[in-house]
């Protein structure tokens, strides 16, 4: 079946602008995650959704970052007043409960959105 | 919070040679451990994971990893490298308990395979 998809694949914006990044999880996956991968580093956790609610947004760097998942499927990561330091690849992942501990659930990743802030 | 260290940001191996990628974690309590592979312009793909069963974990594409509590390590190996193994590899860890969904990744190791 279809994997996690993310749009756009590339986004170039100017400093101070607002951007939205979209994630379509695997159908039926109740959990959705956003990570950010800066150049030369591993992905860093941003936010975790279980259904429609953000269960853990502790990784969002500041209040310019916000994410929603209104119907428990598609999610949008929103960044206000973008800064050059926001340039990174934004990854989305989804998972379905395996019946065991949550840590055993496999997270399936999308290809990411490469955000460049000029 | 959990953290992992991947020794070596770049590894170059000859086709047919052993691939060994090193990963050490920080916790005194054994966490969940994962290896992911990332091909250019593709998403991260799970190679294997250690949860609580056998310490030698077999994954896809001929990879395996061994959990060693005494060394706090989870090194990834493949006996014979193939050209298609050229990619970036990430070790990741998550806590057991209420935050078990939160993956912490190492900085990654880029593997190149020489013909």
mmCIF file of C-alpha atoms in Angstrom:
data_model
loop_
_atom_site.group_PDB
_atom_site.id
_atom_site.type_symbol
_atom_site.label_atom_id
_atom_site.label_comp_id
_atom_site.label_asym_id
_atom_site.label_seq_id
_atom_site.Cartn_x
_atom_site.Cartn_y
_atom_site.Cartn_z
ATOM 1 C CA UNK A 1 0.000 0.000 0.000
ATOM 2 C CA UNK A 2 0.917 3.659 -0.115
ATOM 3 C CA UNK A 3 3.492 4.900 2.337
ATOM 4 C CA UNK A 4 3.716 8.203 4.159
ATOM 5 C CA UNK A 5 3.660 11.105 1.754
ATOM 6 C CA UNK A 6 4.768 14.675 2.343
ATOM 7 C CA UNK A 7 4.167 17.801 0.324
ATOM 8 C CA UNK A 8 5.835 19.824 -0.936
ATOM 9 C CA UNK A 9 9.092 17.942 -1.375
ATOM 10 C CA UNK A 10 10.946 21.238 -1.461
ATOM 11 C CA UNK A 11 9.977 24.636 -0.144
ATOM 12 C CA UNK A 12 11.988 27.815 -0.524
ATOM 13 C CA UNK A 13 10.787 30.859 1.353
ATOM 14 C CA UNK A 14 12.044 34.188 2.551
ATOM 15 C CA UNK A 15 12.837 35.096 6.109
ATOM 16 C CA UNK A 16 9.737 36.215 7.938
ATOM 17 C CA UNK A 17 7.252 34.334 5.773
ATOM 18 C CA UNK A 18 4.718 31.719 6.895
ATOM 19 C CA UNK A 19 4.900 28.126 5.632
ATOM 20 C CA UNK A 20 2.778 25.003 5.894
ATOM 21 C CA UNK A 21 4.095 21.499 5.445
ATOM 22 C CA UNK A 22 1.688 18.629 4.885
ATOM 23 C CA UNK A 23 1.887 14.987 5.894
ATOM 24 C CA UNK A 24 -0.382 12.156 4.718
ATOM 25 C CA UNK A 25 0.160 9.158 6.970
ATOM 26 C CA UNK A 26 -0.406 5.531 6.087
ATOM 27 C CA UNK A 27 -4.129 4.866 6.056
ATOM 28 C CA UNK A 28 -5.357 3.655 9.421
ATOM 29 C CA UNK A 29 -2.305 4.735 11.390
ATOM 30 C CA UNK A 30 -3.436 6.465 14.536
ATOM 31 C CA UNK A 31 -0.066 7.824 15.618
ATOM 32 C CA UNK A 32 1.759 10.560 13.724
ATOM 33 C CA UNK A 33 5.119 12.155 14.433
ATOM 34 C CA UNK A 34 7.083 15.110 13.133
ATOM 35 C CA UNK A 35 10.872 15.259 13.239
ATOM 36 C CA UNK A 36 13.379 17.824 11.996
ATOM 37 C CA UNK A 37 16.686 16.868 10.430
ATOM 38 C CA UNK A 38 19.317 19.560 10.156
ATOM 39 C CA UNK A 39 22.295 19.163 7.860
ATOM 40 C CA UNK A 40 24.728 16.560 9.133
ATOM 41 C CA UNK A 41 22.552 15.516 12.046
ATOM 42 C CA UNK A 42 20.048 12.845 12.866
ATOM 43 C CA UNK A 43 16.339 13.614 13.059
ATOM 44 C CA UNK A 44 15.091 15.381 16.188
ATOM 45 C CA UNK A 45 11.641 14.825 17.629
ATOM 46 C CA UNK A 46 9.177 17.693 17.343
ATOM 47 C CA UNK A 47 5.654 16.496 18.106
ATOM 48 C CA UNK A 48 3.555 13.353 18.492
ATOM 49 C CA UNK A 49 -0.147 12.970 17.733
ATOM 50 C CA UNK A 50 -2.382 10.174 18.917
ATOM 51 C CA UNK A 51 -5.545 10.601 16.900
ATOM 52 C CA UNK A 52 -6.482 14.257 16.660
ATOM 53 C CA UNK A 53 -4.676 15.452 19.754
ATOM 54 C CA UNK A 54 -1.070 16.423 20.260
ATOM 55 C CA UNK A 55 0.027 13.999 22.961
ATOM 56 C CA UNK A 56 3.527 15.472 23.218
ATOM 57 C CA UNK A 57 4.701 18.744 21.659
ATOM 58 C CA UNK A 58 7.780 19.087 23.825
ATOM 59 C CA UNK A 59 10.125 19.074 20.835
ATOM 60 C CA UNK A 60 8.697 22.157 19.142
ATOM 61 C CA UNK A 61 11.519 24.713 19.393
ATOM 62 C CA UNK A 62 9.355 27.779 20.101
ATOM 63 C CA UNK A 63 5.877 29.202 19.654
ATOM 64 C CA UNK A 64 6.455 29.957 15.973
ATOM 65 C CA UNK A 65 5.939 26.246 15.353
ATOM 66 C CA UNK A 66 2.502 24.674 15.481
ATOM 67 C CA UNK A 67 0.996 21.460 14.140
ATOM 68 C CA UNK A 68 -2.547 20.226 13.701
ATOM 69 C CA UNK A 69 -4.282 16.999 12.819
ATOM 70 C CA UNK A 70 -7.973 17.952 12.819
ATOM 71 C CA UNK A 71 -9.477 14.702 11.555
ATOM 72 C CA UNK A 72 -6.911 12.272 12.882
ATOM 73 C CA UNK A 73 -5.336 11.648 9.502
ATOM 74 C CA UNK A 74 -3.532 14.409 7.567
ATOM 75 C CA UNK A 75 -1.310 16.677 9.600
ATOM 76 C CA UNK A 76 0.035 20.138 8.857
ATOM 77 C CA UNK A 77 3.138 21.633 10.427
ATOM 78 C CA UNK A 78 2.945 25.410 10.449
ATOM 79 C CA UNK A 79 5.878 27.749 10.896
ATOM 80 C CA UNK A 80 5.338 31.463 11.394
ATOM 81 C CA UNK A 81 7.882 34.225 10.815
ATOM 82 C CA UNK A 82 10.428 31.794 9.425
ATOM 83 C CA UNK A 83 14.092 32.249 10.253
ATOM 84 C CA UNK A 84 17.190 31.027 8.440
ATOM 85 C CA UNK A 85 17.813 28.599 11.286
ATOM 86 C CA UNK A 86 14.547 26.833 10.439
ATOM 87 C CA UNK A 87 16.128 25.501 7.247
ATOM 88 C CA UNK A 88 16.111 21.709 7.510
ATOM 89 C CA UNK A 89 14.376 18.604 6.265
ATOM 90 C CA UNK A 90 11.088 18.063 8.062
ATOM 91 C CA UNK A 91 10.162 14.407 8.380
ATOM 92 C CA UNK A 92 6.813 12.905 9.150
ATOM 93 C CA UNK A 93 6.235 9.368 10.387
ATOM 94 C CA UNK A 94 3.204 7.305 11.312
ATOM 95 C CA UNK A 95 2.608 4.082 13.187
ATOM 96 C CA UNK A 96 -0.123 1.677 14.143
ATOM 97 C CA UNK A 97 -0.370 0.000 17.557
ATOM 98 C CA UNK A 98 1.264 -3.422 17.509
ATOM 99 C CA UNK A 99 -0.468 -4.531 20.674
ATOM 100 C CA UNK A 100 2.675 -4.330 22.746
ATOM 101 C CA UNK A 101 4.565 -1.433 24.236
ATOM 102 C CA UNK A 102 4.424 1.710 22.133
ATOM 103 C CA UNK A 103 8.179 1.597 21.769
ATOM 104 C CA UNK A 104 7.854 -1.560 19.729
ATOM 105 C CA UNK A 105 5.608 0.108 17.141
ATOM 106 C CA UNK A 106 7.471 0.676 13.898
ATOM 107 C CA UNK A 107 7.479 4.283 12.753
ATOM 108 C CA UNK A 108 7.213 4.583 8.974
ATOM 109 C CA UNK A 109 8.817 7.712 7.599
ATOM 110 C CA UNK A 110 7.956 9.868 4.637
ATOM 111 C CA UNK A 111 10.598 11.293 2.270
ATOM 112 C CA UNK A 112 10.537 14.659 3.990
ATOM 113 C CA UNK A 113 10.095 18.281 3.003
ATOM 114 C CA UNK A 114 13.301 20.235 2.505
ATOM 115 C CA UNK A 115 12.688 23.765 3.781
ATOM 116 C CA UNK A 116 15.098 26.511 2.796
ATOM 117 C CA UNK A 117 14.710 29.944 4.344
ATOM 118 C CA UNK A 118 16.600 32.641 2.475
ATOM 119 C CA UNK B 1 16.822 11.704 28.083
ATOM 120 C CA UNK B 2 18.251 8.907 26.048
ATOM 121 C CA UNK B 3 21.044 9.547 23.591
ATOM 122 C CA UNK B 4 23.086 7.510 21.156
ATOM 123 C CA UNK B 5 26.556 7.971 19.775
ATOM 124 C CA UNK B 6 27.536 6.659 16.396
ATOM 125 C CA UNK B 7 31.276 6.293 16.013
ATOM 126 C CA UNK B 8 32.452 7.347 12.588
ATOM 127 C CA UNK B 9 30.482 9.676 10.364
ATOM 128 C CA UNK B 10 31.797 7.956 7.233
ATOM 129 C CA UNK B 11 32.674 4.333 6.568
ATOM 130 C CA UNK B 12 34.102 3.020 3.315
ATOM 131 C CA UNK B 13 34.122 -0.683 2.588
ATOM 132 C CA UNK B 14 34.945 -2.857 -0.372
ATOM 133 C CA UNK B 15 32.204 -4.852 -2.023
ATOM 134 C CA UNK B 16 32.050 -8.221 -0.309
ATOM 135 C CA UNK B 17 33.744 -6.992 2.875
ATOM 136 C CA UNK B 18 32.282 -6.846 6.364
ATOM 137 C CA UNK B 19 30.199 -3.806 7.242
ATOM 138 C CA UNK B 20 30.430 -2.737 10.904
ATOM 139 C CA UNK B 21 28.654 0.374 12.159
ATOM 140 C CA UNK B 22 29.006 1.273 15.812
ATOM 141 C CA UNK B 23 26.331 2.603 18.141
ATOM 142 C CA UNK B 24 26.468 3.192 21.881
ATOM 143 C CA UNK B 25 23.595 4.372 24.062
ATOM 144 C CA UNK B 26 23.667 6.347 27.277
ATOM 145 C CA UNK B 27 21.118 4.790 29.612
ATOM 146 C CA UNK B 28 21.752 2.368 32.450
ATOM 147 C CA UNK B 29 18.307 0.908 31.798
ATOM 148 C CA UNK B 30 18.194 -0.995 28.494
ATOM 149 C CA UNK B 31 16.069 1.031 26.092
ATOM 150 C CA UNK B 32 14.464 0.126 22.820
ATOM 151 C CA UNK B 33 17.066 0.307 20.043
ATOM 152 C CA UNK B 34 16.675 0.711 16.315
ATOM 153 C CA UNK B 35 18.688 0.945 13.134
ATOM 154 C CA UNK B 36 17.291 2.901 10.205
ATOM 155 C CA UNK B 37 18.676 3.328 6.691
ATOM 156 C CA UNK B 38 18.158 6.379 4.507
ATOM 157 C CA UNK B 39 18.707 6.273 0.777
ATOM 158 C CA UNK B 40 18.987 9.545 -1.150
ATOM 159 C CA UNK B 41 15.649 11.316 -1.503
ATOM 160 C CA UNK B 42 13.843 8.586 0.380
ATOM 161 C CA UNK B 43 12.393 8.262 3.842
ATOM 162 C CA UNK B 44 14.039 6.448 6.718
ATOM 163 C CA UNK B 45 13.466 2.712 6.532
ATOM 164 C CA UNK B 46 13.640 0.436 9.564
ATOM 165 C CA UNK B 47 16.358 -2.200 9.288
ATOM 166 C CA UNK B 48 15.827 -3.856 12.657
ATOM 167 C CA UNK B 49 14.884 -3.189 16.264
ATOM 168 C CA UNK B 50 15.673 -4.544 19.704
ATOM 169 C CA UNK B 51 12.772 -4.627 22.129
ATOM 170 C CA UNK B 52 13.239 -7.271 24.772
ATOM 171 C CA UNK B 53 13.709 -10.621 23.119
ATOM 172 C CA UNK B 54 16.887 -12.149 21.702
ATOM 173 C CA UNK B 55 19.987 -9.979 21.972
ATOM 174 C CA UNK B 56 21.004 -10.848 18.405
ATOM 175 C CA UNK B 57 18.508 -9.197 16.127
ATOM 176 C CA UNK B 58 18.237 -10.019 12.445
ATOM 177 C CA UNK B 59 16.903 -7.418 10.064
ATOM 178 C CA UNK B 60 16.277 -6.876 6.404
ATOM 179 C CA UNK B 61 18.858 -6.974 3.617
ATOM 180 C CA UNK B 62 21.170 -9.289 5.551
ATOM 181 C CA UNK B 63 21.866 -6.889 8.414
ATOM 182 C CA UNK B 64 21.966 -7.886 12.055
ATOM 183 C CA UNK B 65 22.790 -6.190 15.332
ATOM 184 C CA UNK B 66 23.737 -7.445 18.753
ATOM 185 C CA UNK B 67 22.604 -5.824 21.971
ATOM 186 C CA UNK B 68 25.380 -5.877 24.583
ATOM 187 C CA UNK B 69 24.247 -4.499 27.912
ATOM 188 C CA UNK B 70 27.707 -4.630 29.467
ATOM 189 C CA UNK B 71 29.050 -2.418 26.683
ATOM 190 C CA UNK B 72 25.857 -0.335 26.218
ATOM 191 C CA UNK B 73 26.242 -1.053 22.514
ATOM 192 C CA UNK B 74 24.082 -2.040 19.565
ATOM 193 C CA UNK B 75 26.479 -2.365 16.646
ATOM 194 C CA UNK B 76 25.171 -3.137 13.163
ATOM 195 C CA UNK B 77 26.888 -5.667 10.918
ATOM 196 C CA UNK B 78 26.563 -7.261 7.527
ATOM 197 C CA UNK B 79 28.997 -10.009 6.523
ATOM 198 C CA UNK B 80 29.313 -9.041 2.874
ATOM 199 C CA UNK B 81 28.711 -5.529 1.560
ATOM 200 C CA UNK B 82 26.811 -4.951 -1.649
ATOM 201 C CA UNK B 83 26.865 -1.841 -3.793
ATOM 202 C CA UNK B 84 23.211 -1.280 -2.901
ATOM 203 C CA UNK B 85 24.179 -0.875 0.777
ATOM 204 C CA UNK B 86 25.571 2.588 0.066
ATOM 205 C CA UNK B 87 23.371 4.859 2.166
ATOM 206 C CA UNK B 88 23.210 6.707 5.470
ATOM 207 C CA UNK B 89 22.537 4.669 8.581
ATOM 208 C CA UNK B 90 21.041 5.945 11.804
ATOM 209 C CA UNK B 91 20.966 4.334 15.210
ATOM 210 C CA UNK B 92 18.026 5.402 17.375
ATOM 211 C CA UNK B 93 16.831 4.799 20.914
ATOM 212 C CA UNK B 94 13.654 5.291 22.878
ATOM 213 C CA UNK B 95 12.935 5.000 26.572
ATOM 214 C CA UNK B 96 10.818 2.225 27.981
ATOM 215 C CA UNK B 97 7.753 3.656 29.631
ATOM 216 C CA UNK B 98 5.493 6.578 28.904
ATOM 217 C CA UNK B 99 7.836 8.251 26.381
ATOM 218 C CA UNK B 100 8.575 5.124 24.397
ATOM 219 C CA UNK B 101 7.335 6.673 21.146
ATOM 220 C CA UNK B 102 10.013 9.400 21.146
ATOM 221 C CA UNK B 103 12.993 8.347 19.053
ATOM 222 C CA UNK B 104 16.393 9.932 19.639
ATOM 223 C CA UNK B 105 18.728 9.507 16.711
ATOM 224 C CA UNK B 106 22.467 9.472 16.368
ATOM 225 C CA UNK B 107 24.174 11.757 13.873
ATOM 226 C CA UNK B 108 24.340 9.027 11.254
ATOM 227 C CA UNK B 109 27.043 7.100 9.417
ATOM 228 C CA UNK B 110 27.404 7.358 5.665
ATOM 229 C CA UNK B 111 28.481 4.122 4.040
ATOM 230 C CA UNK B 112 30.205 4.025 0.683
ATOM 231 C CA UNK B 113 30.929 0.745 -1.066
ATOM 232 C CA UNK B 114 33.953 0.428 -3.343
ATOM 233 C CA UNK B 115 33.788 -1.893 -6.315
#
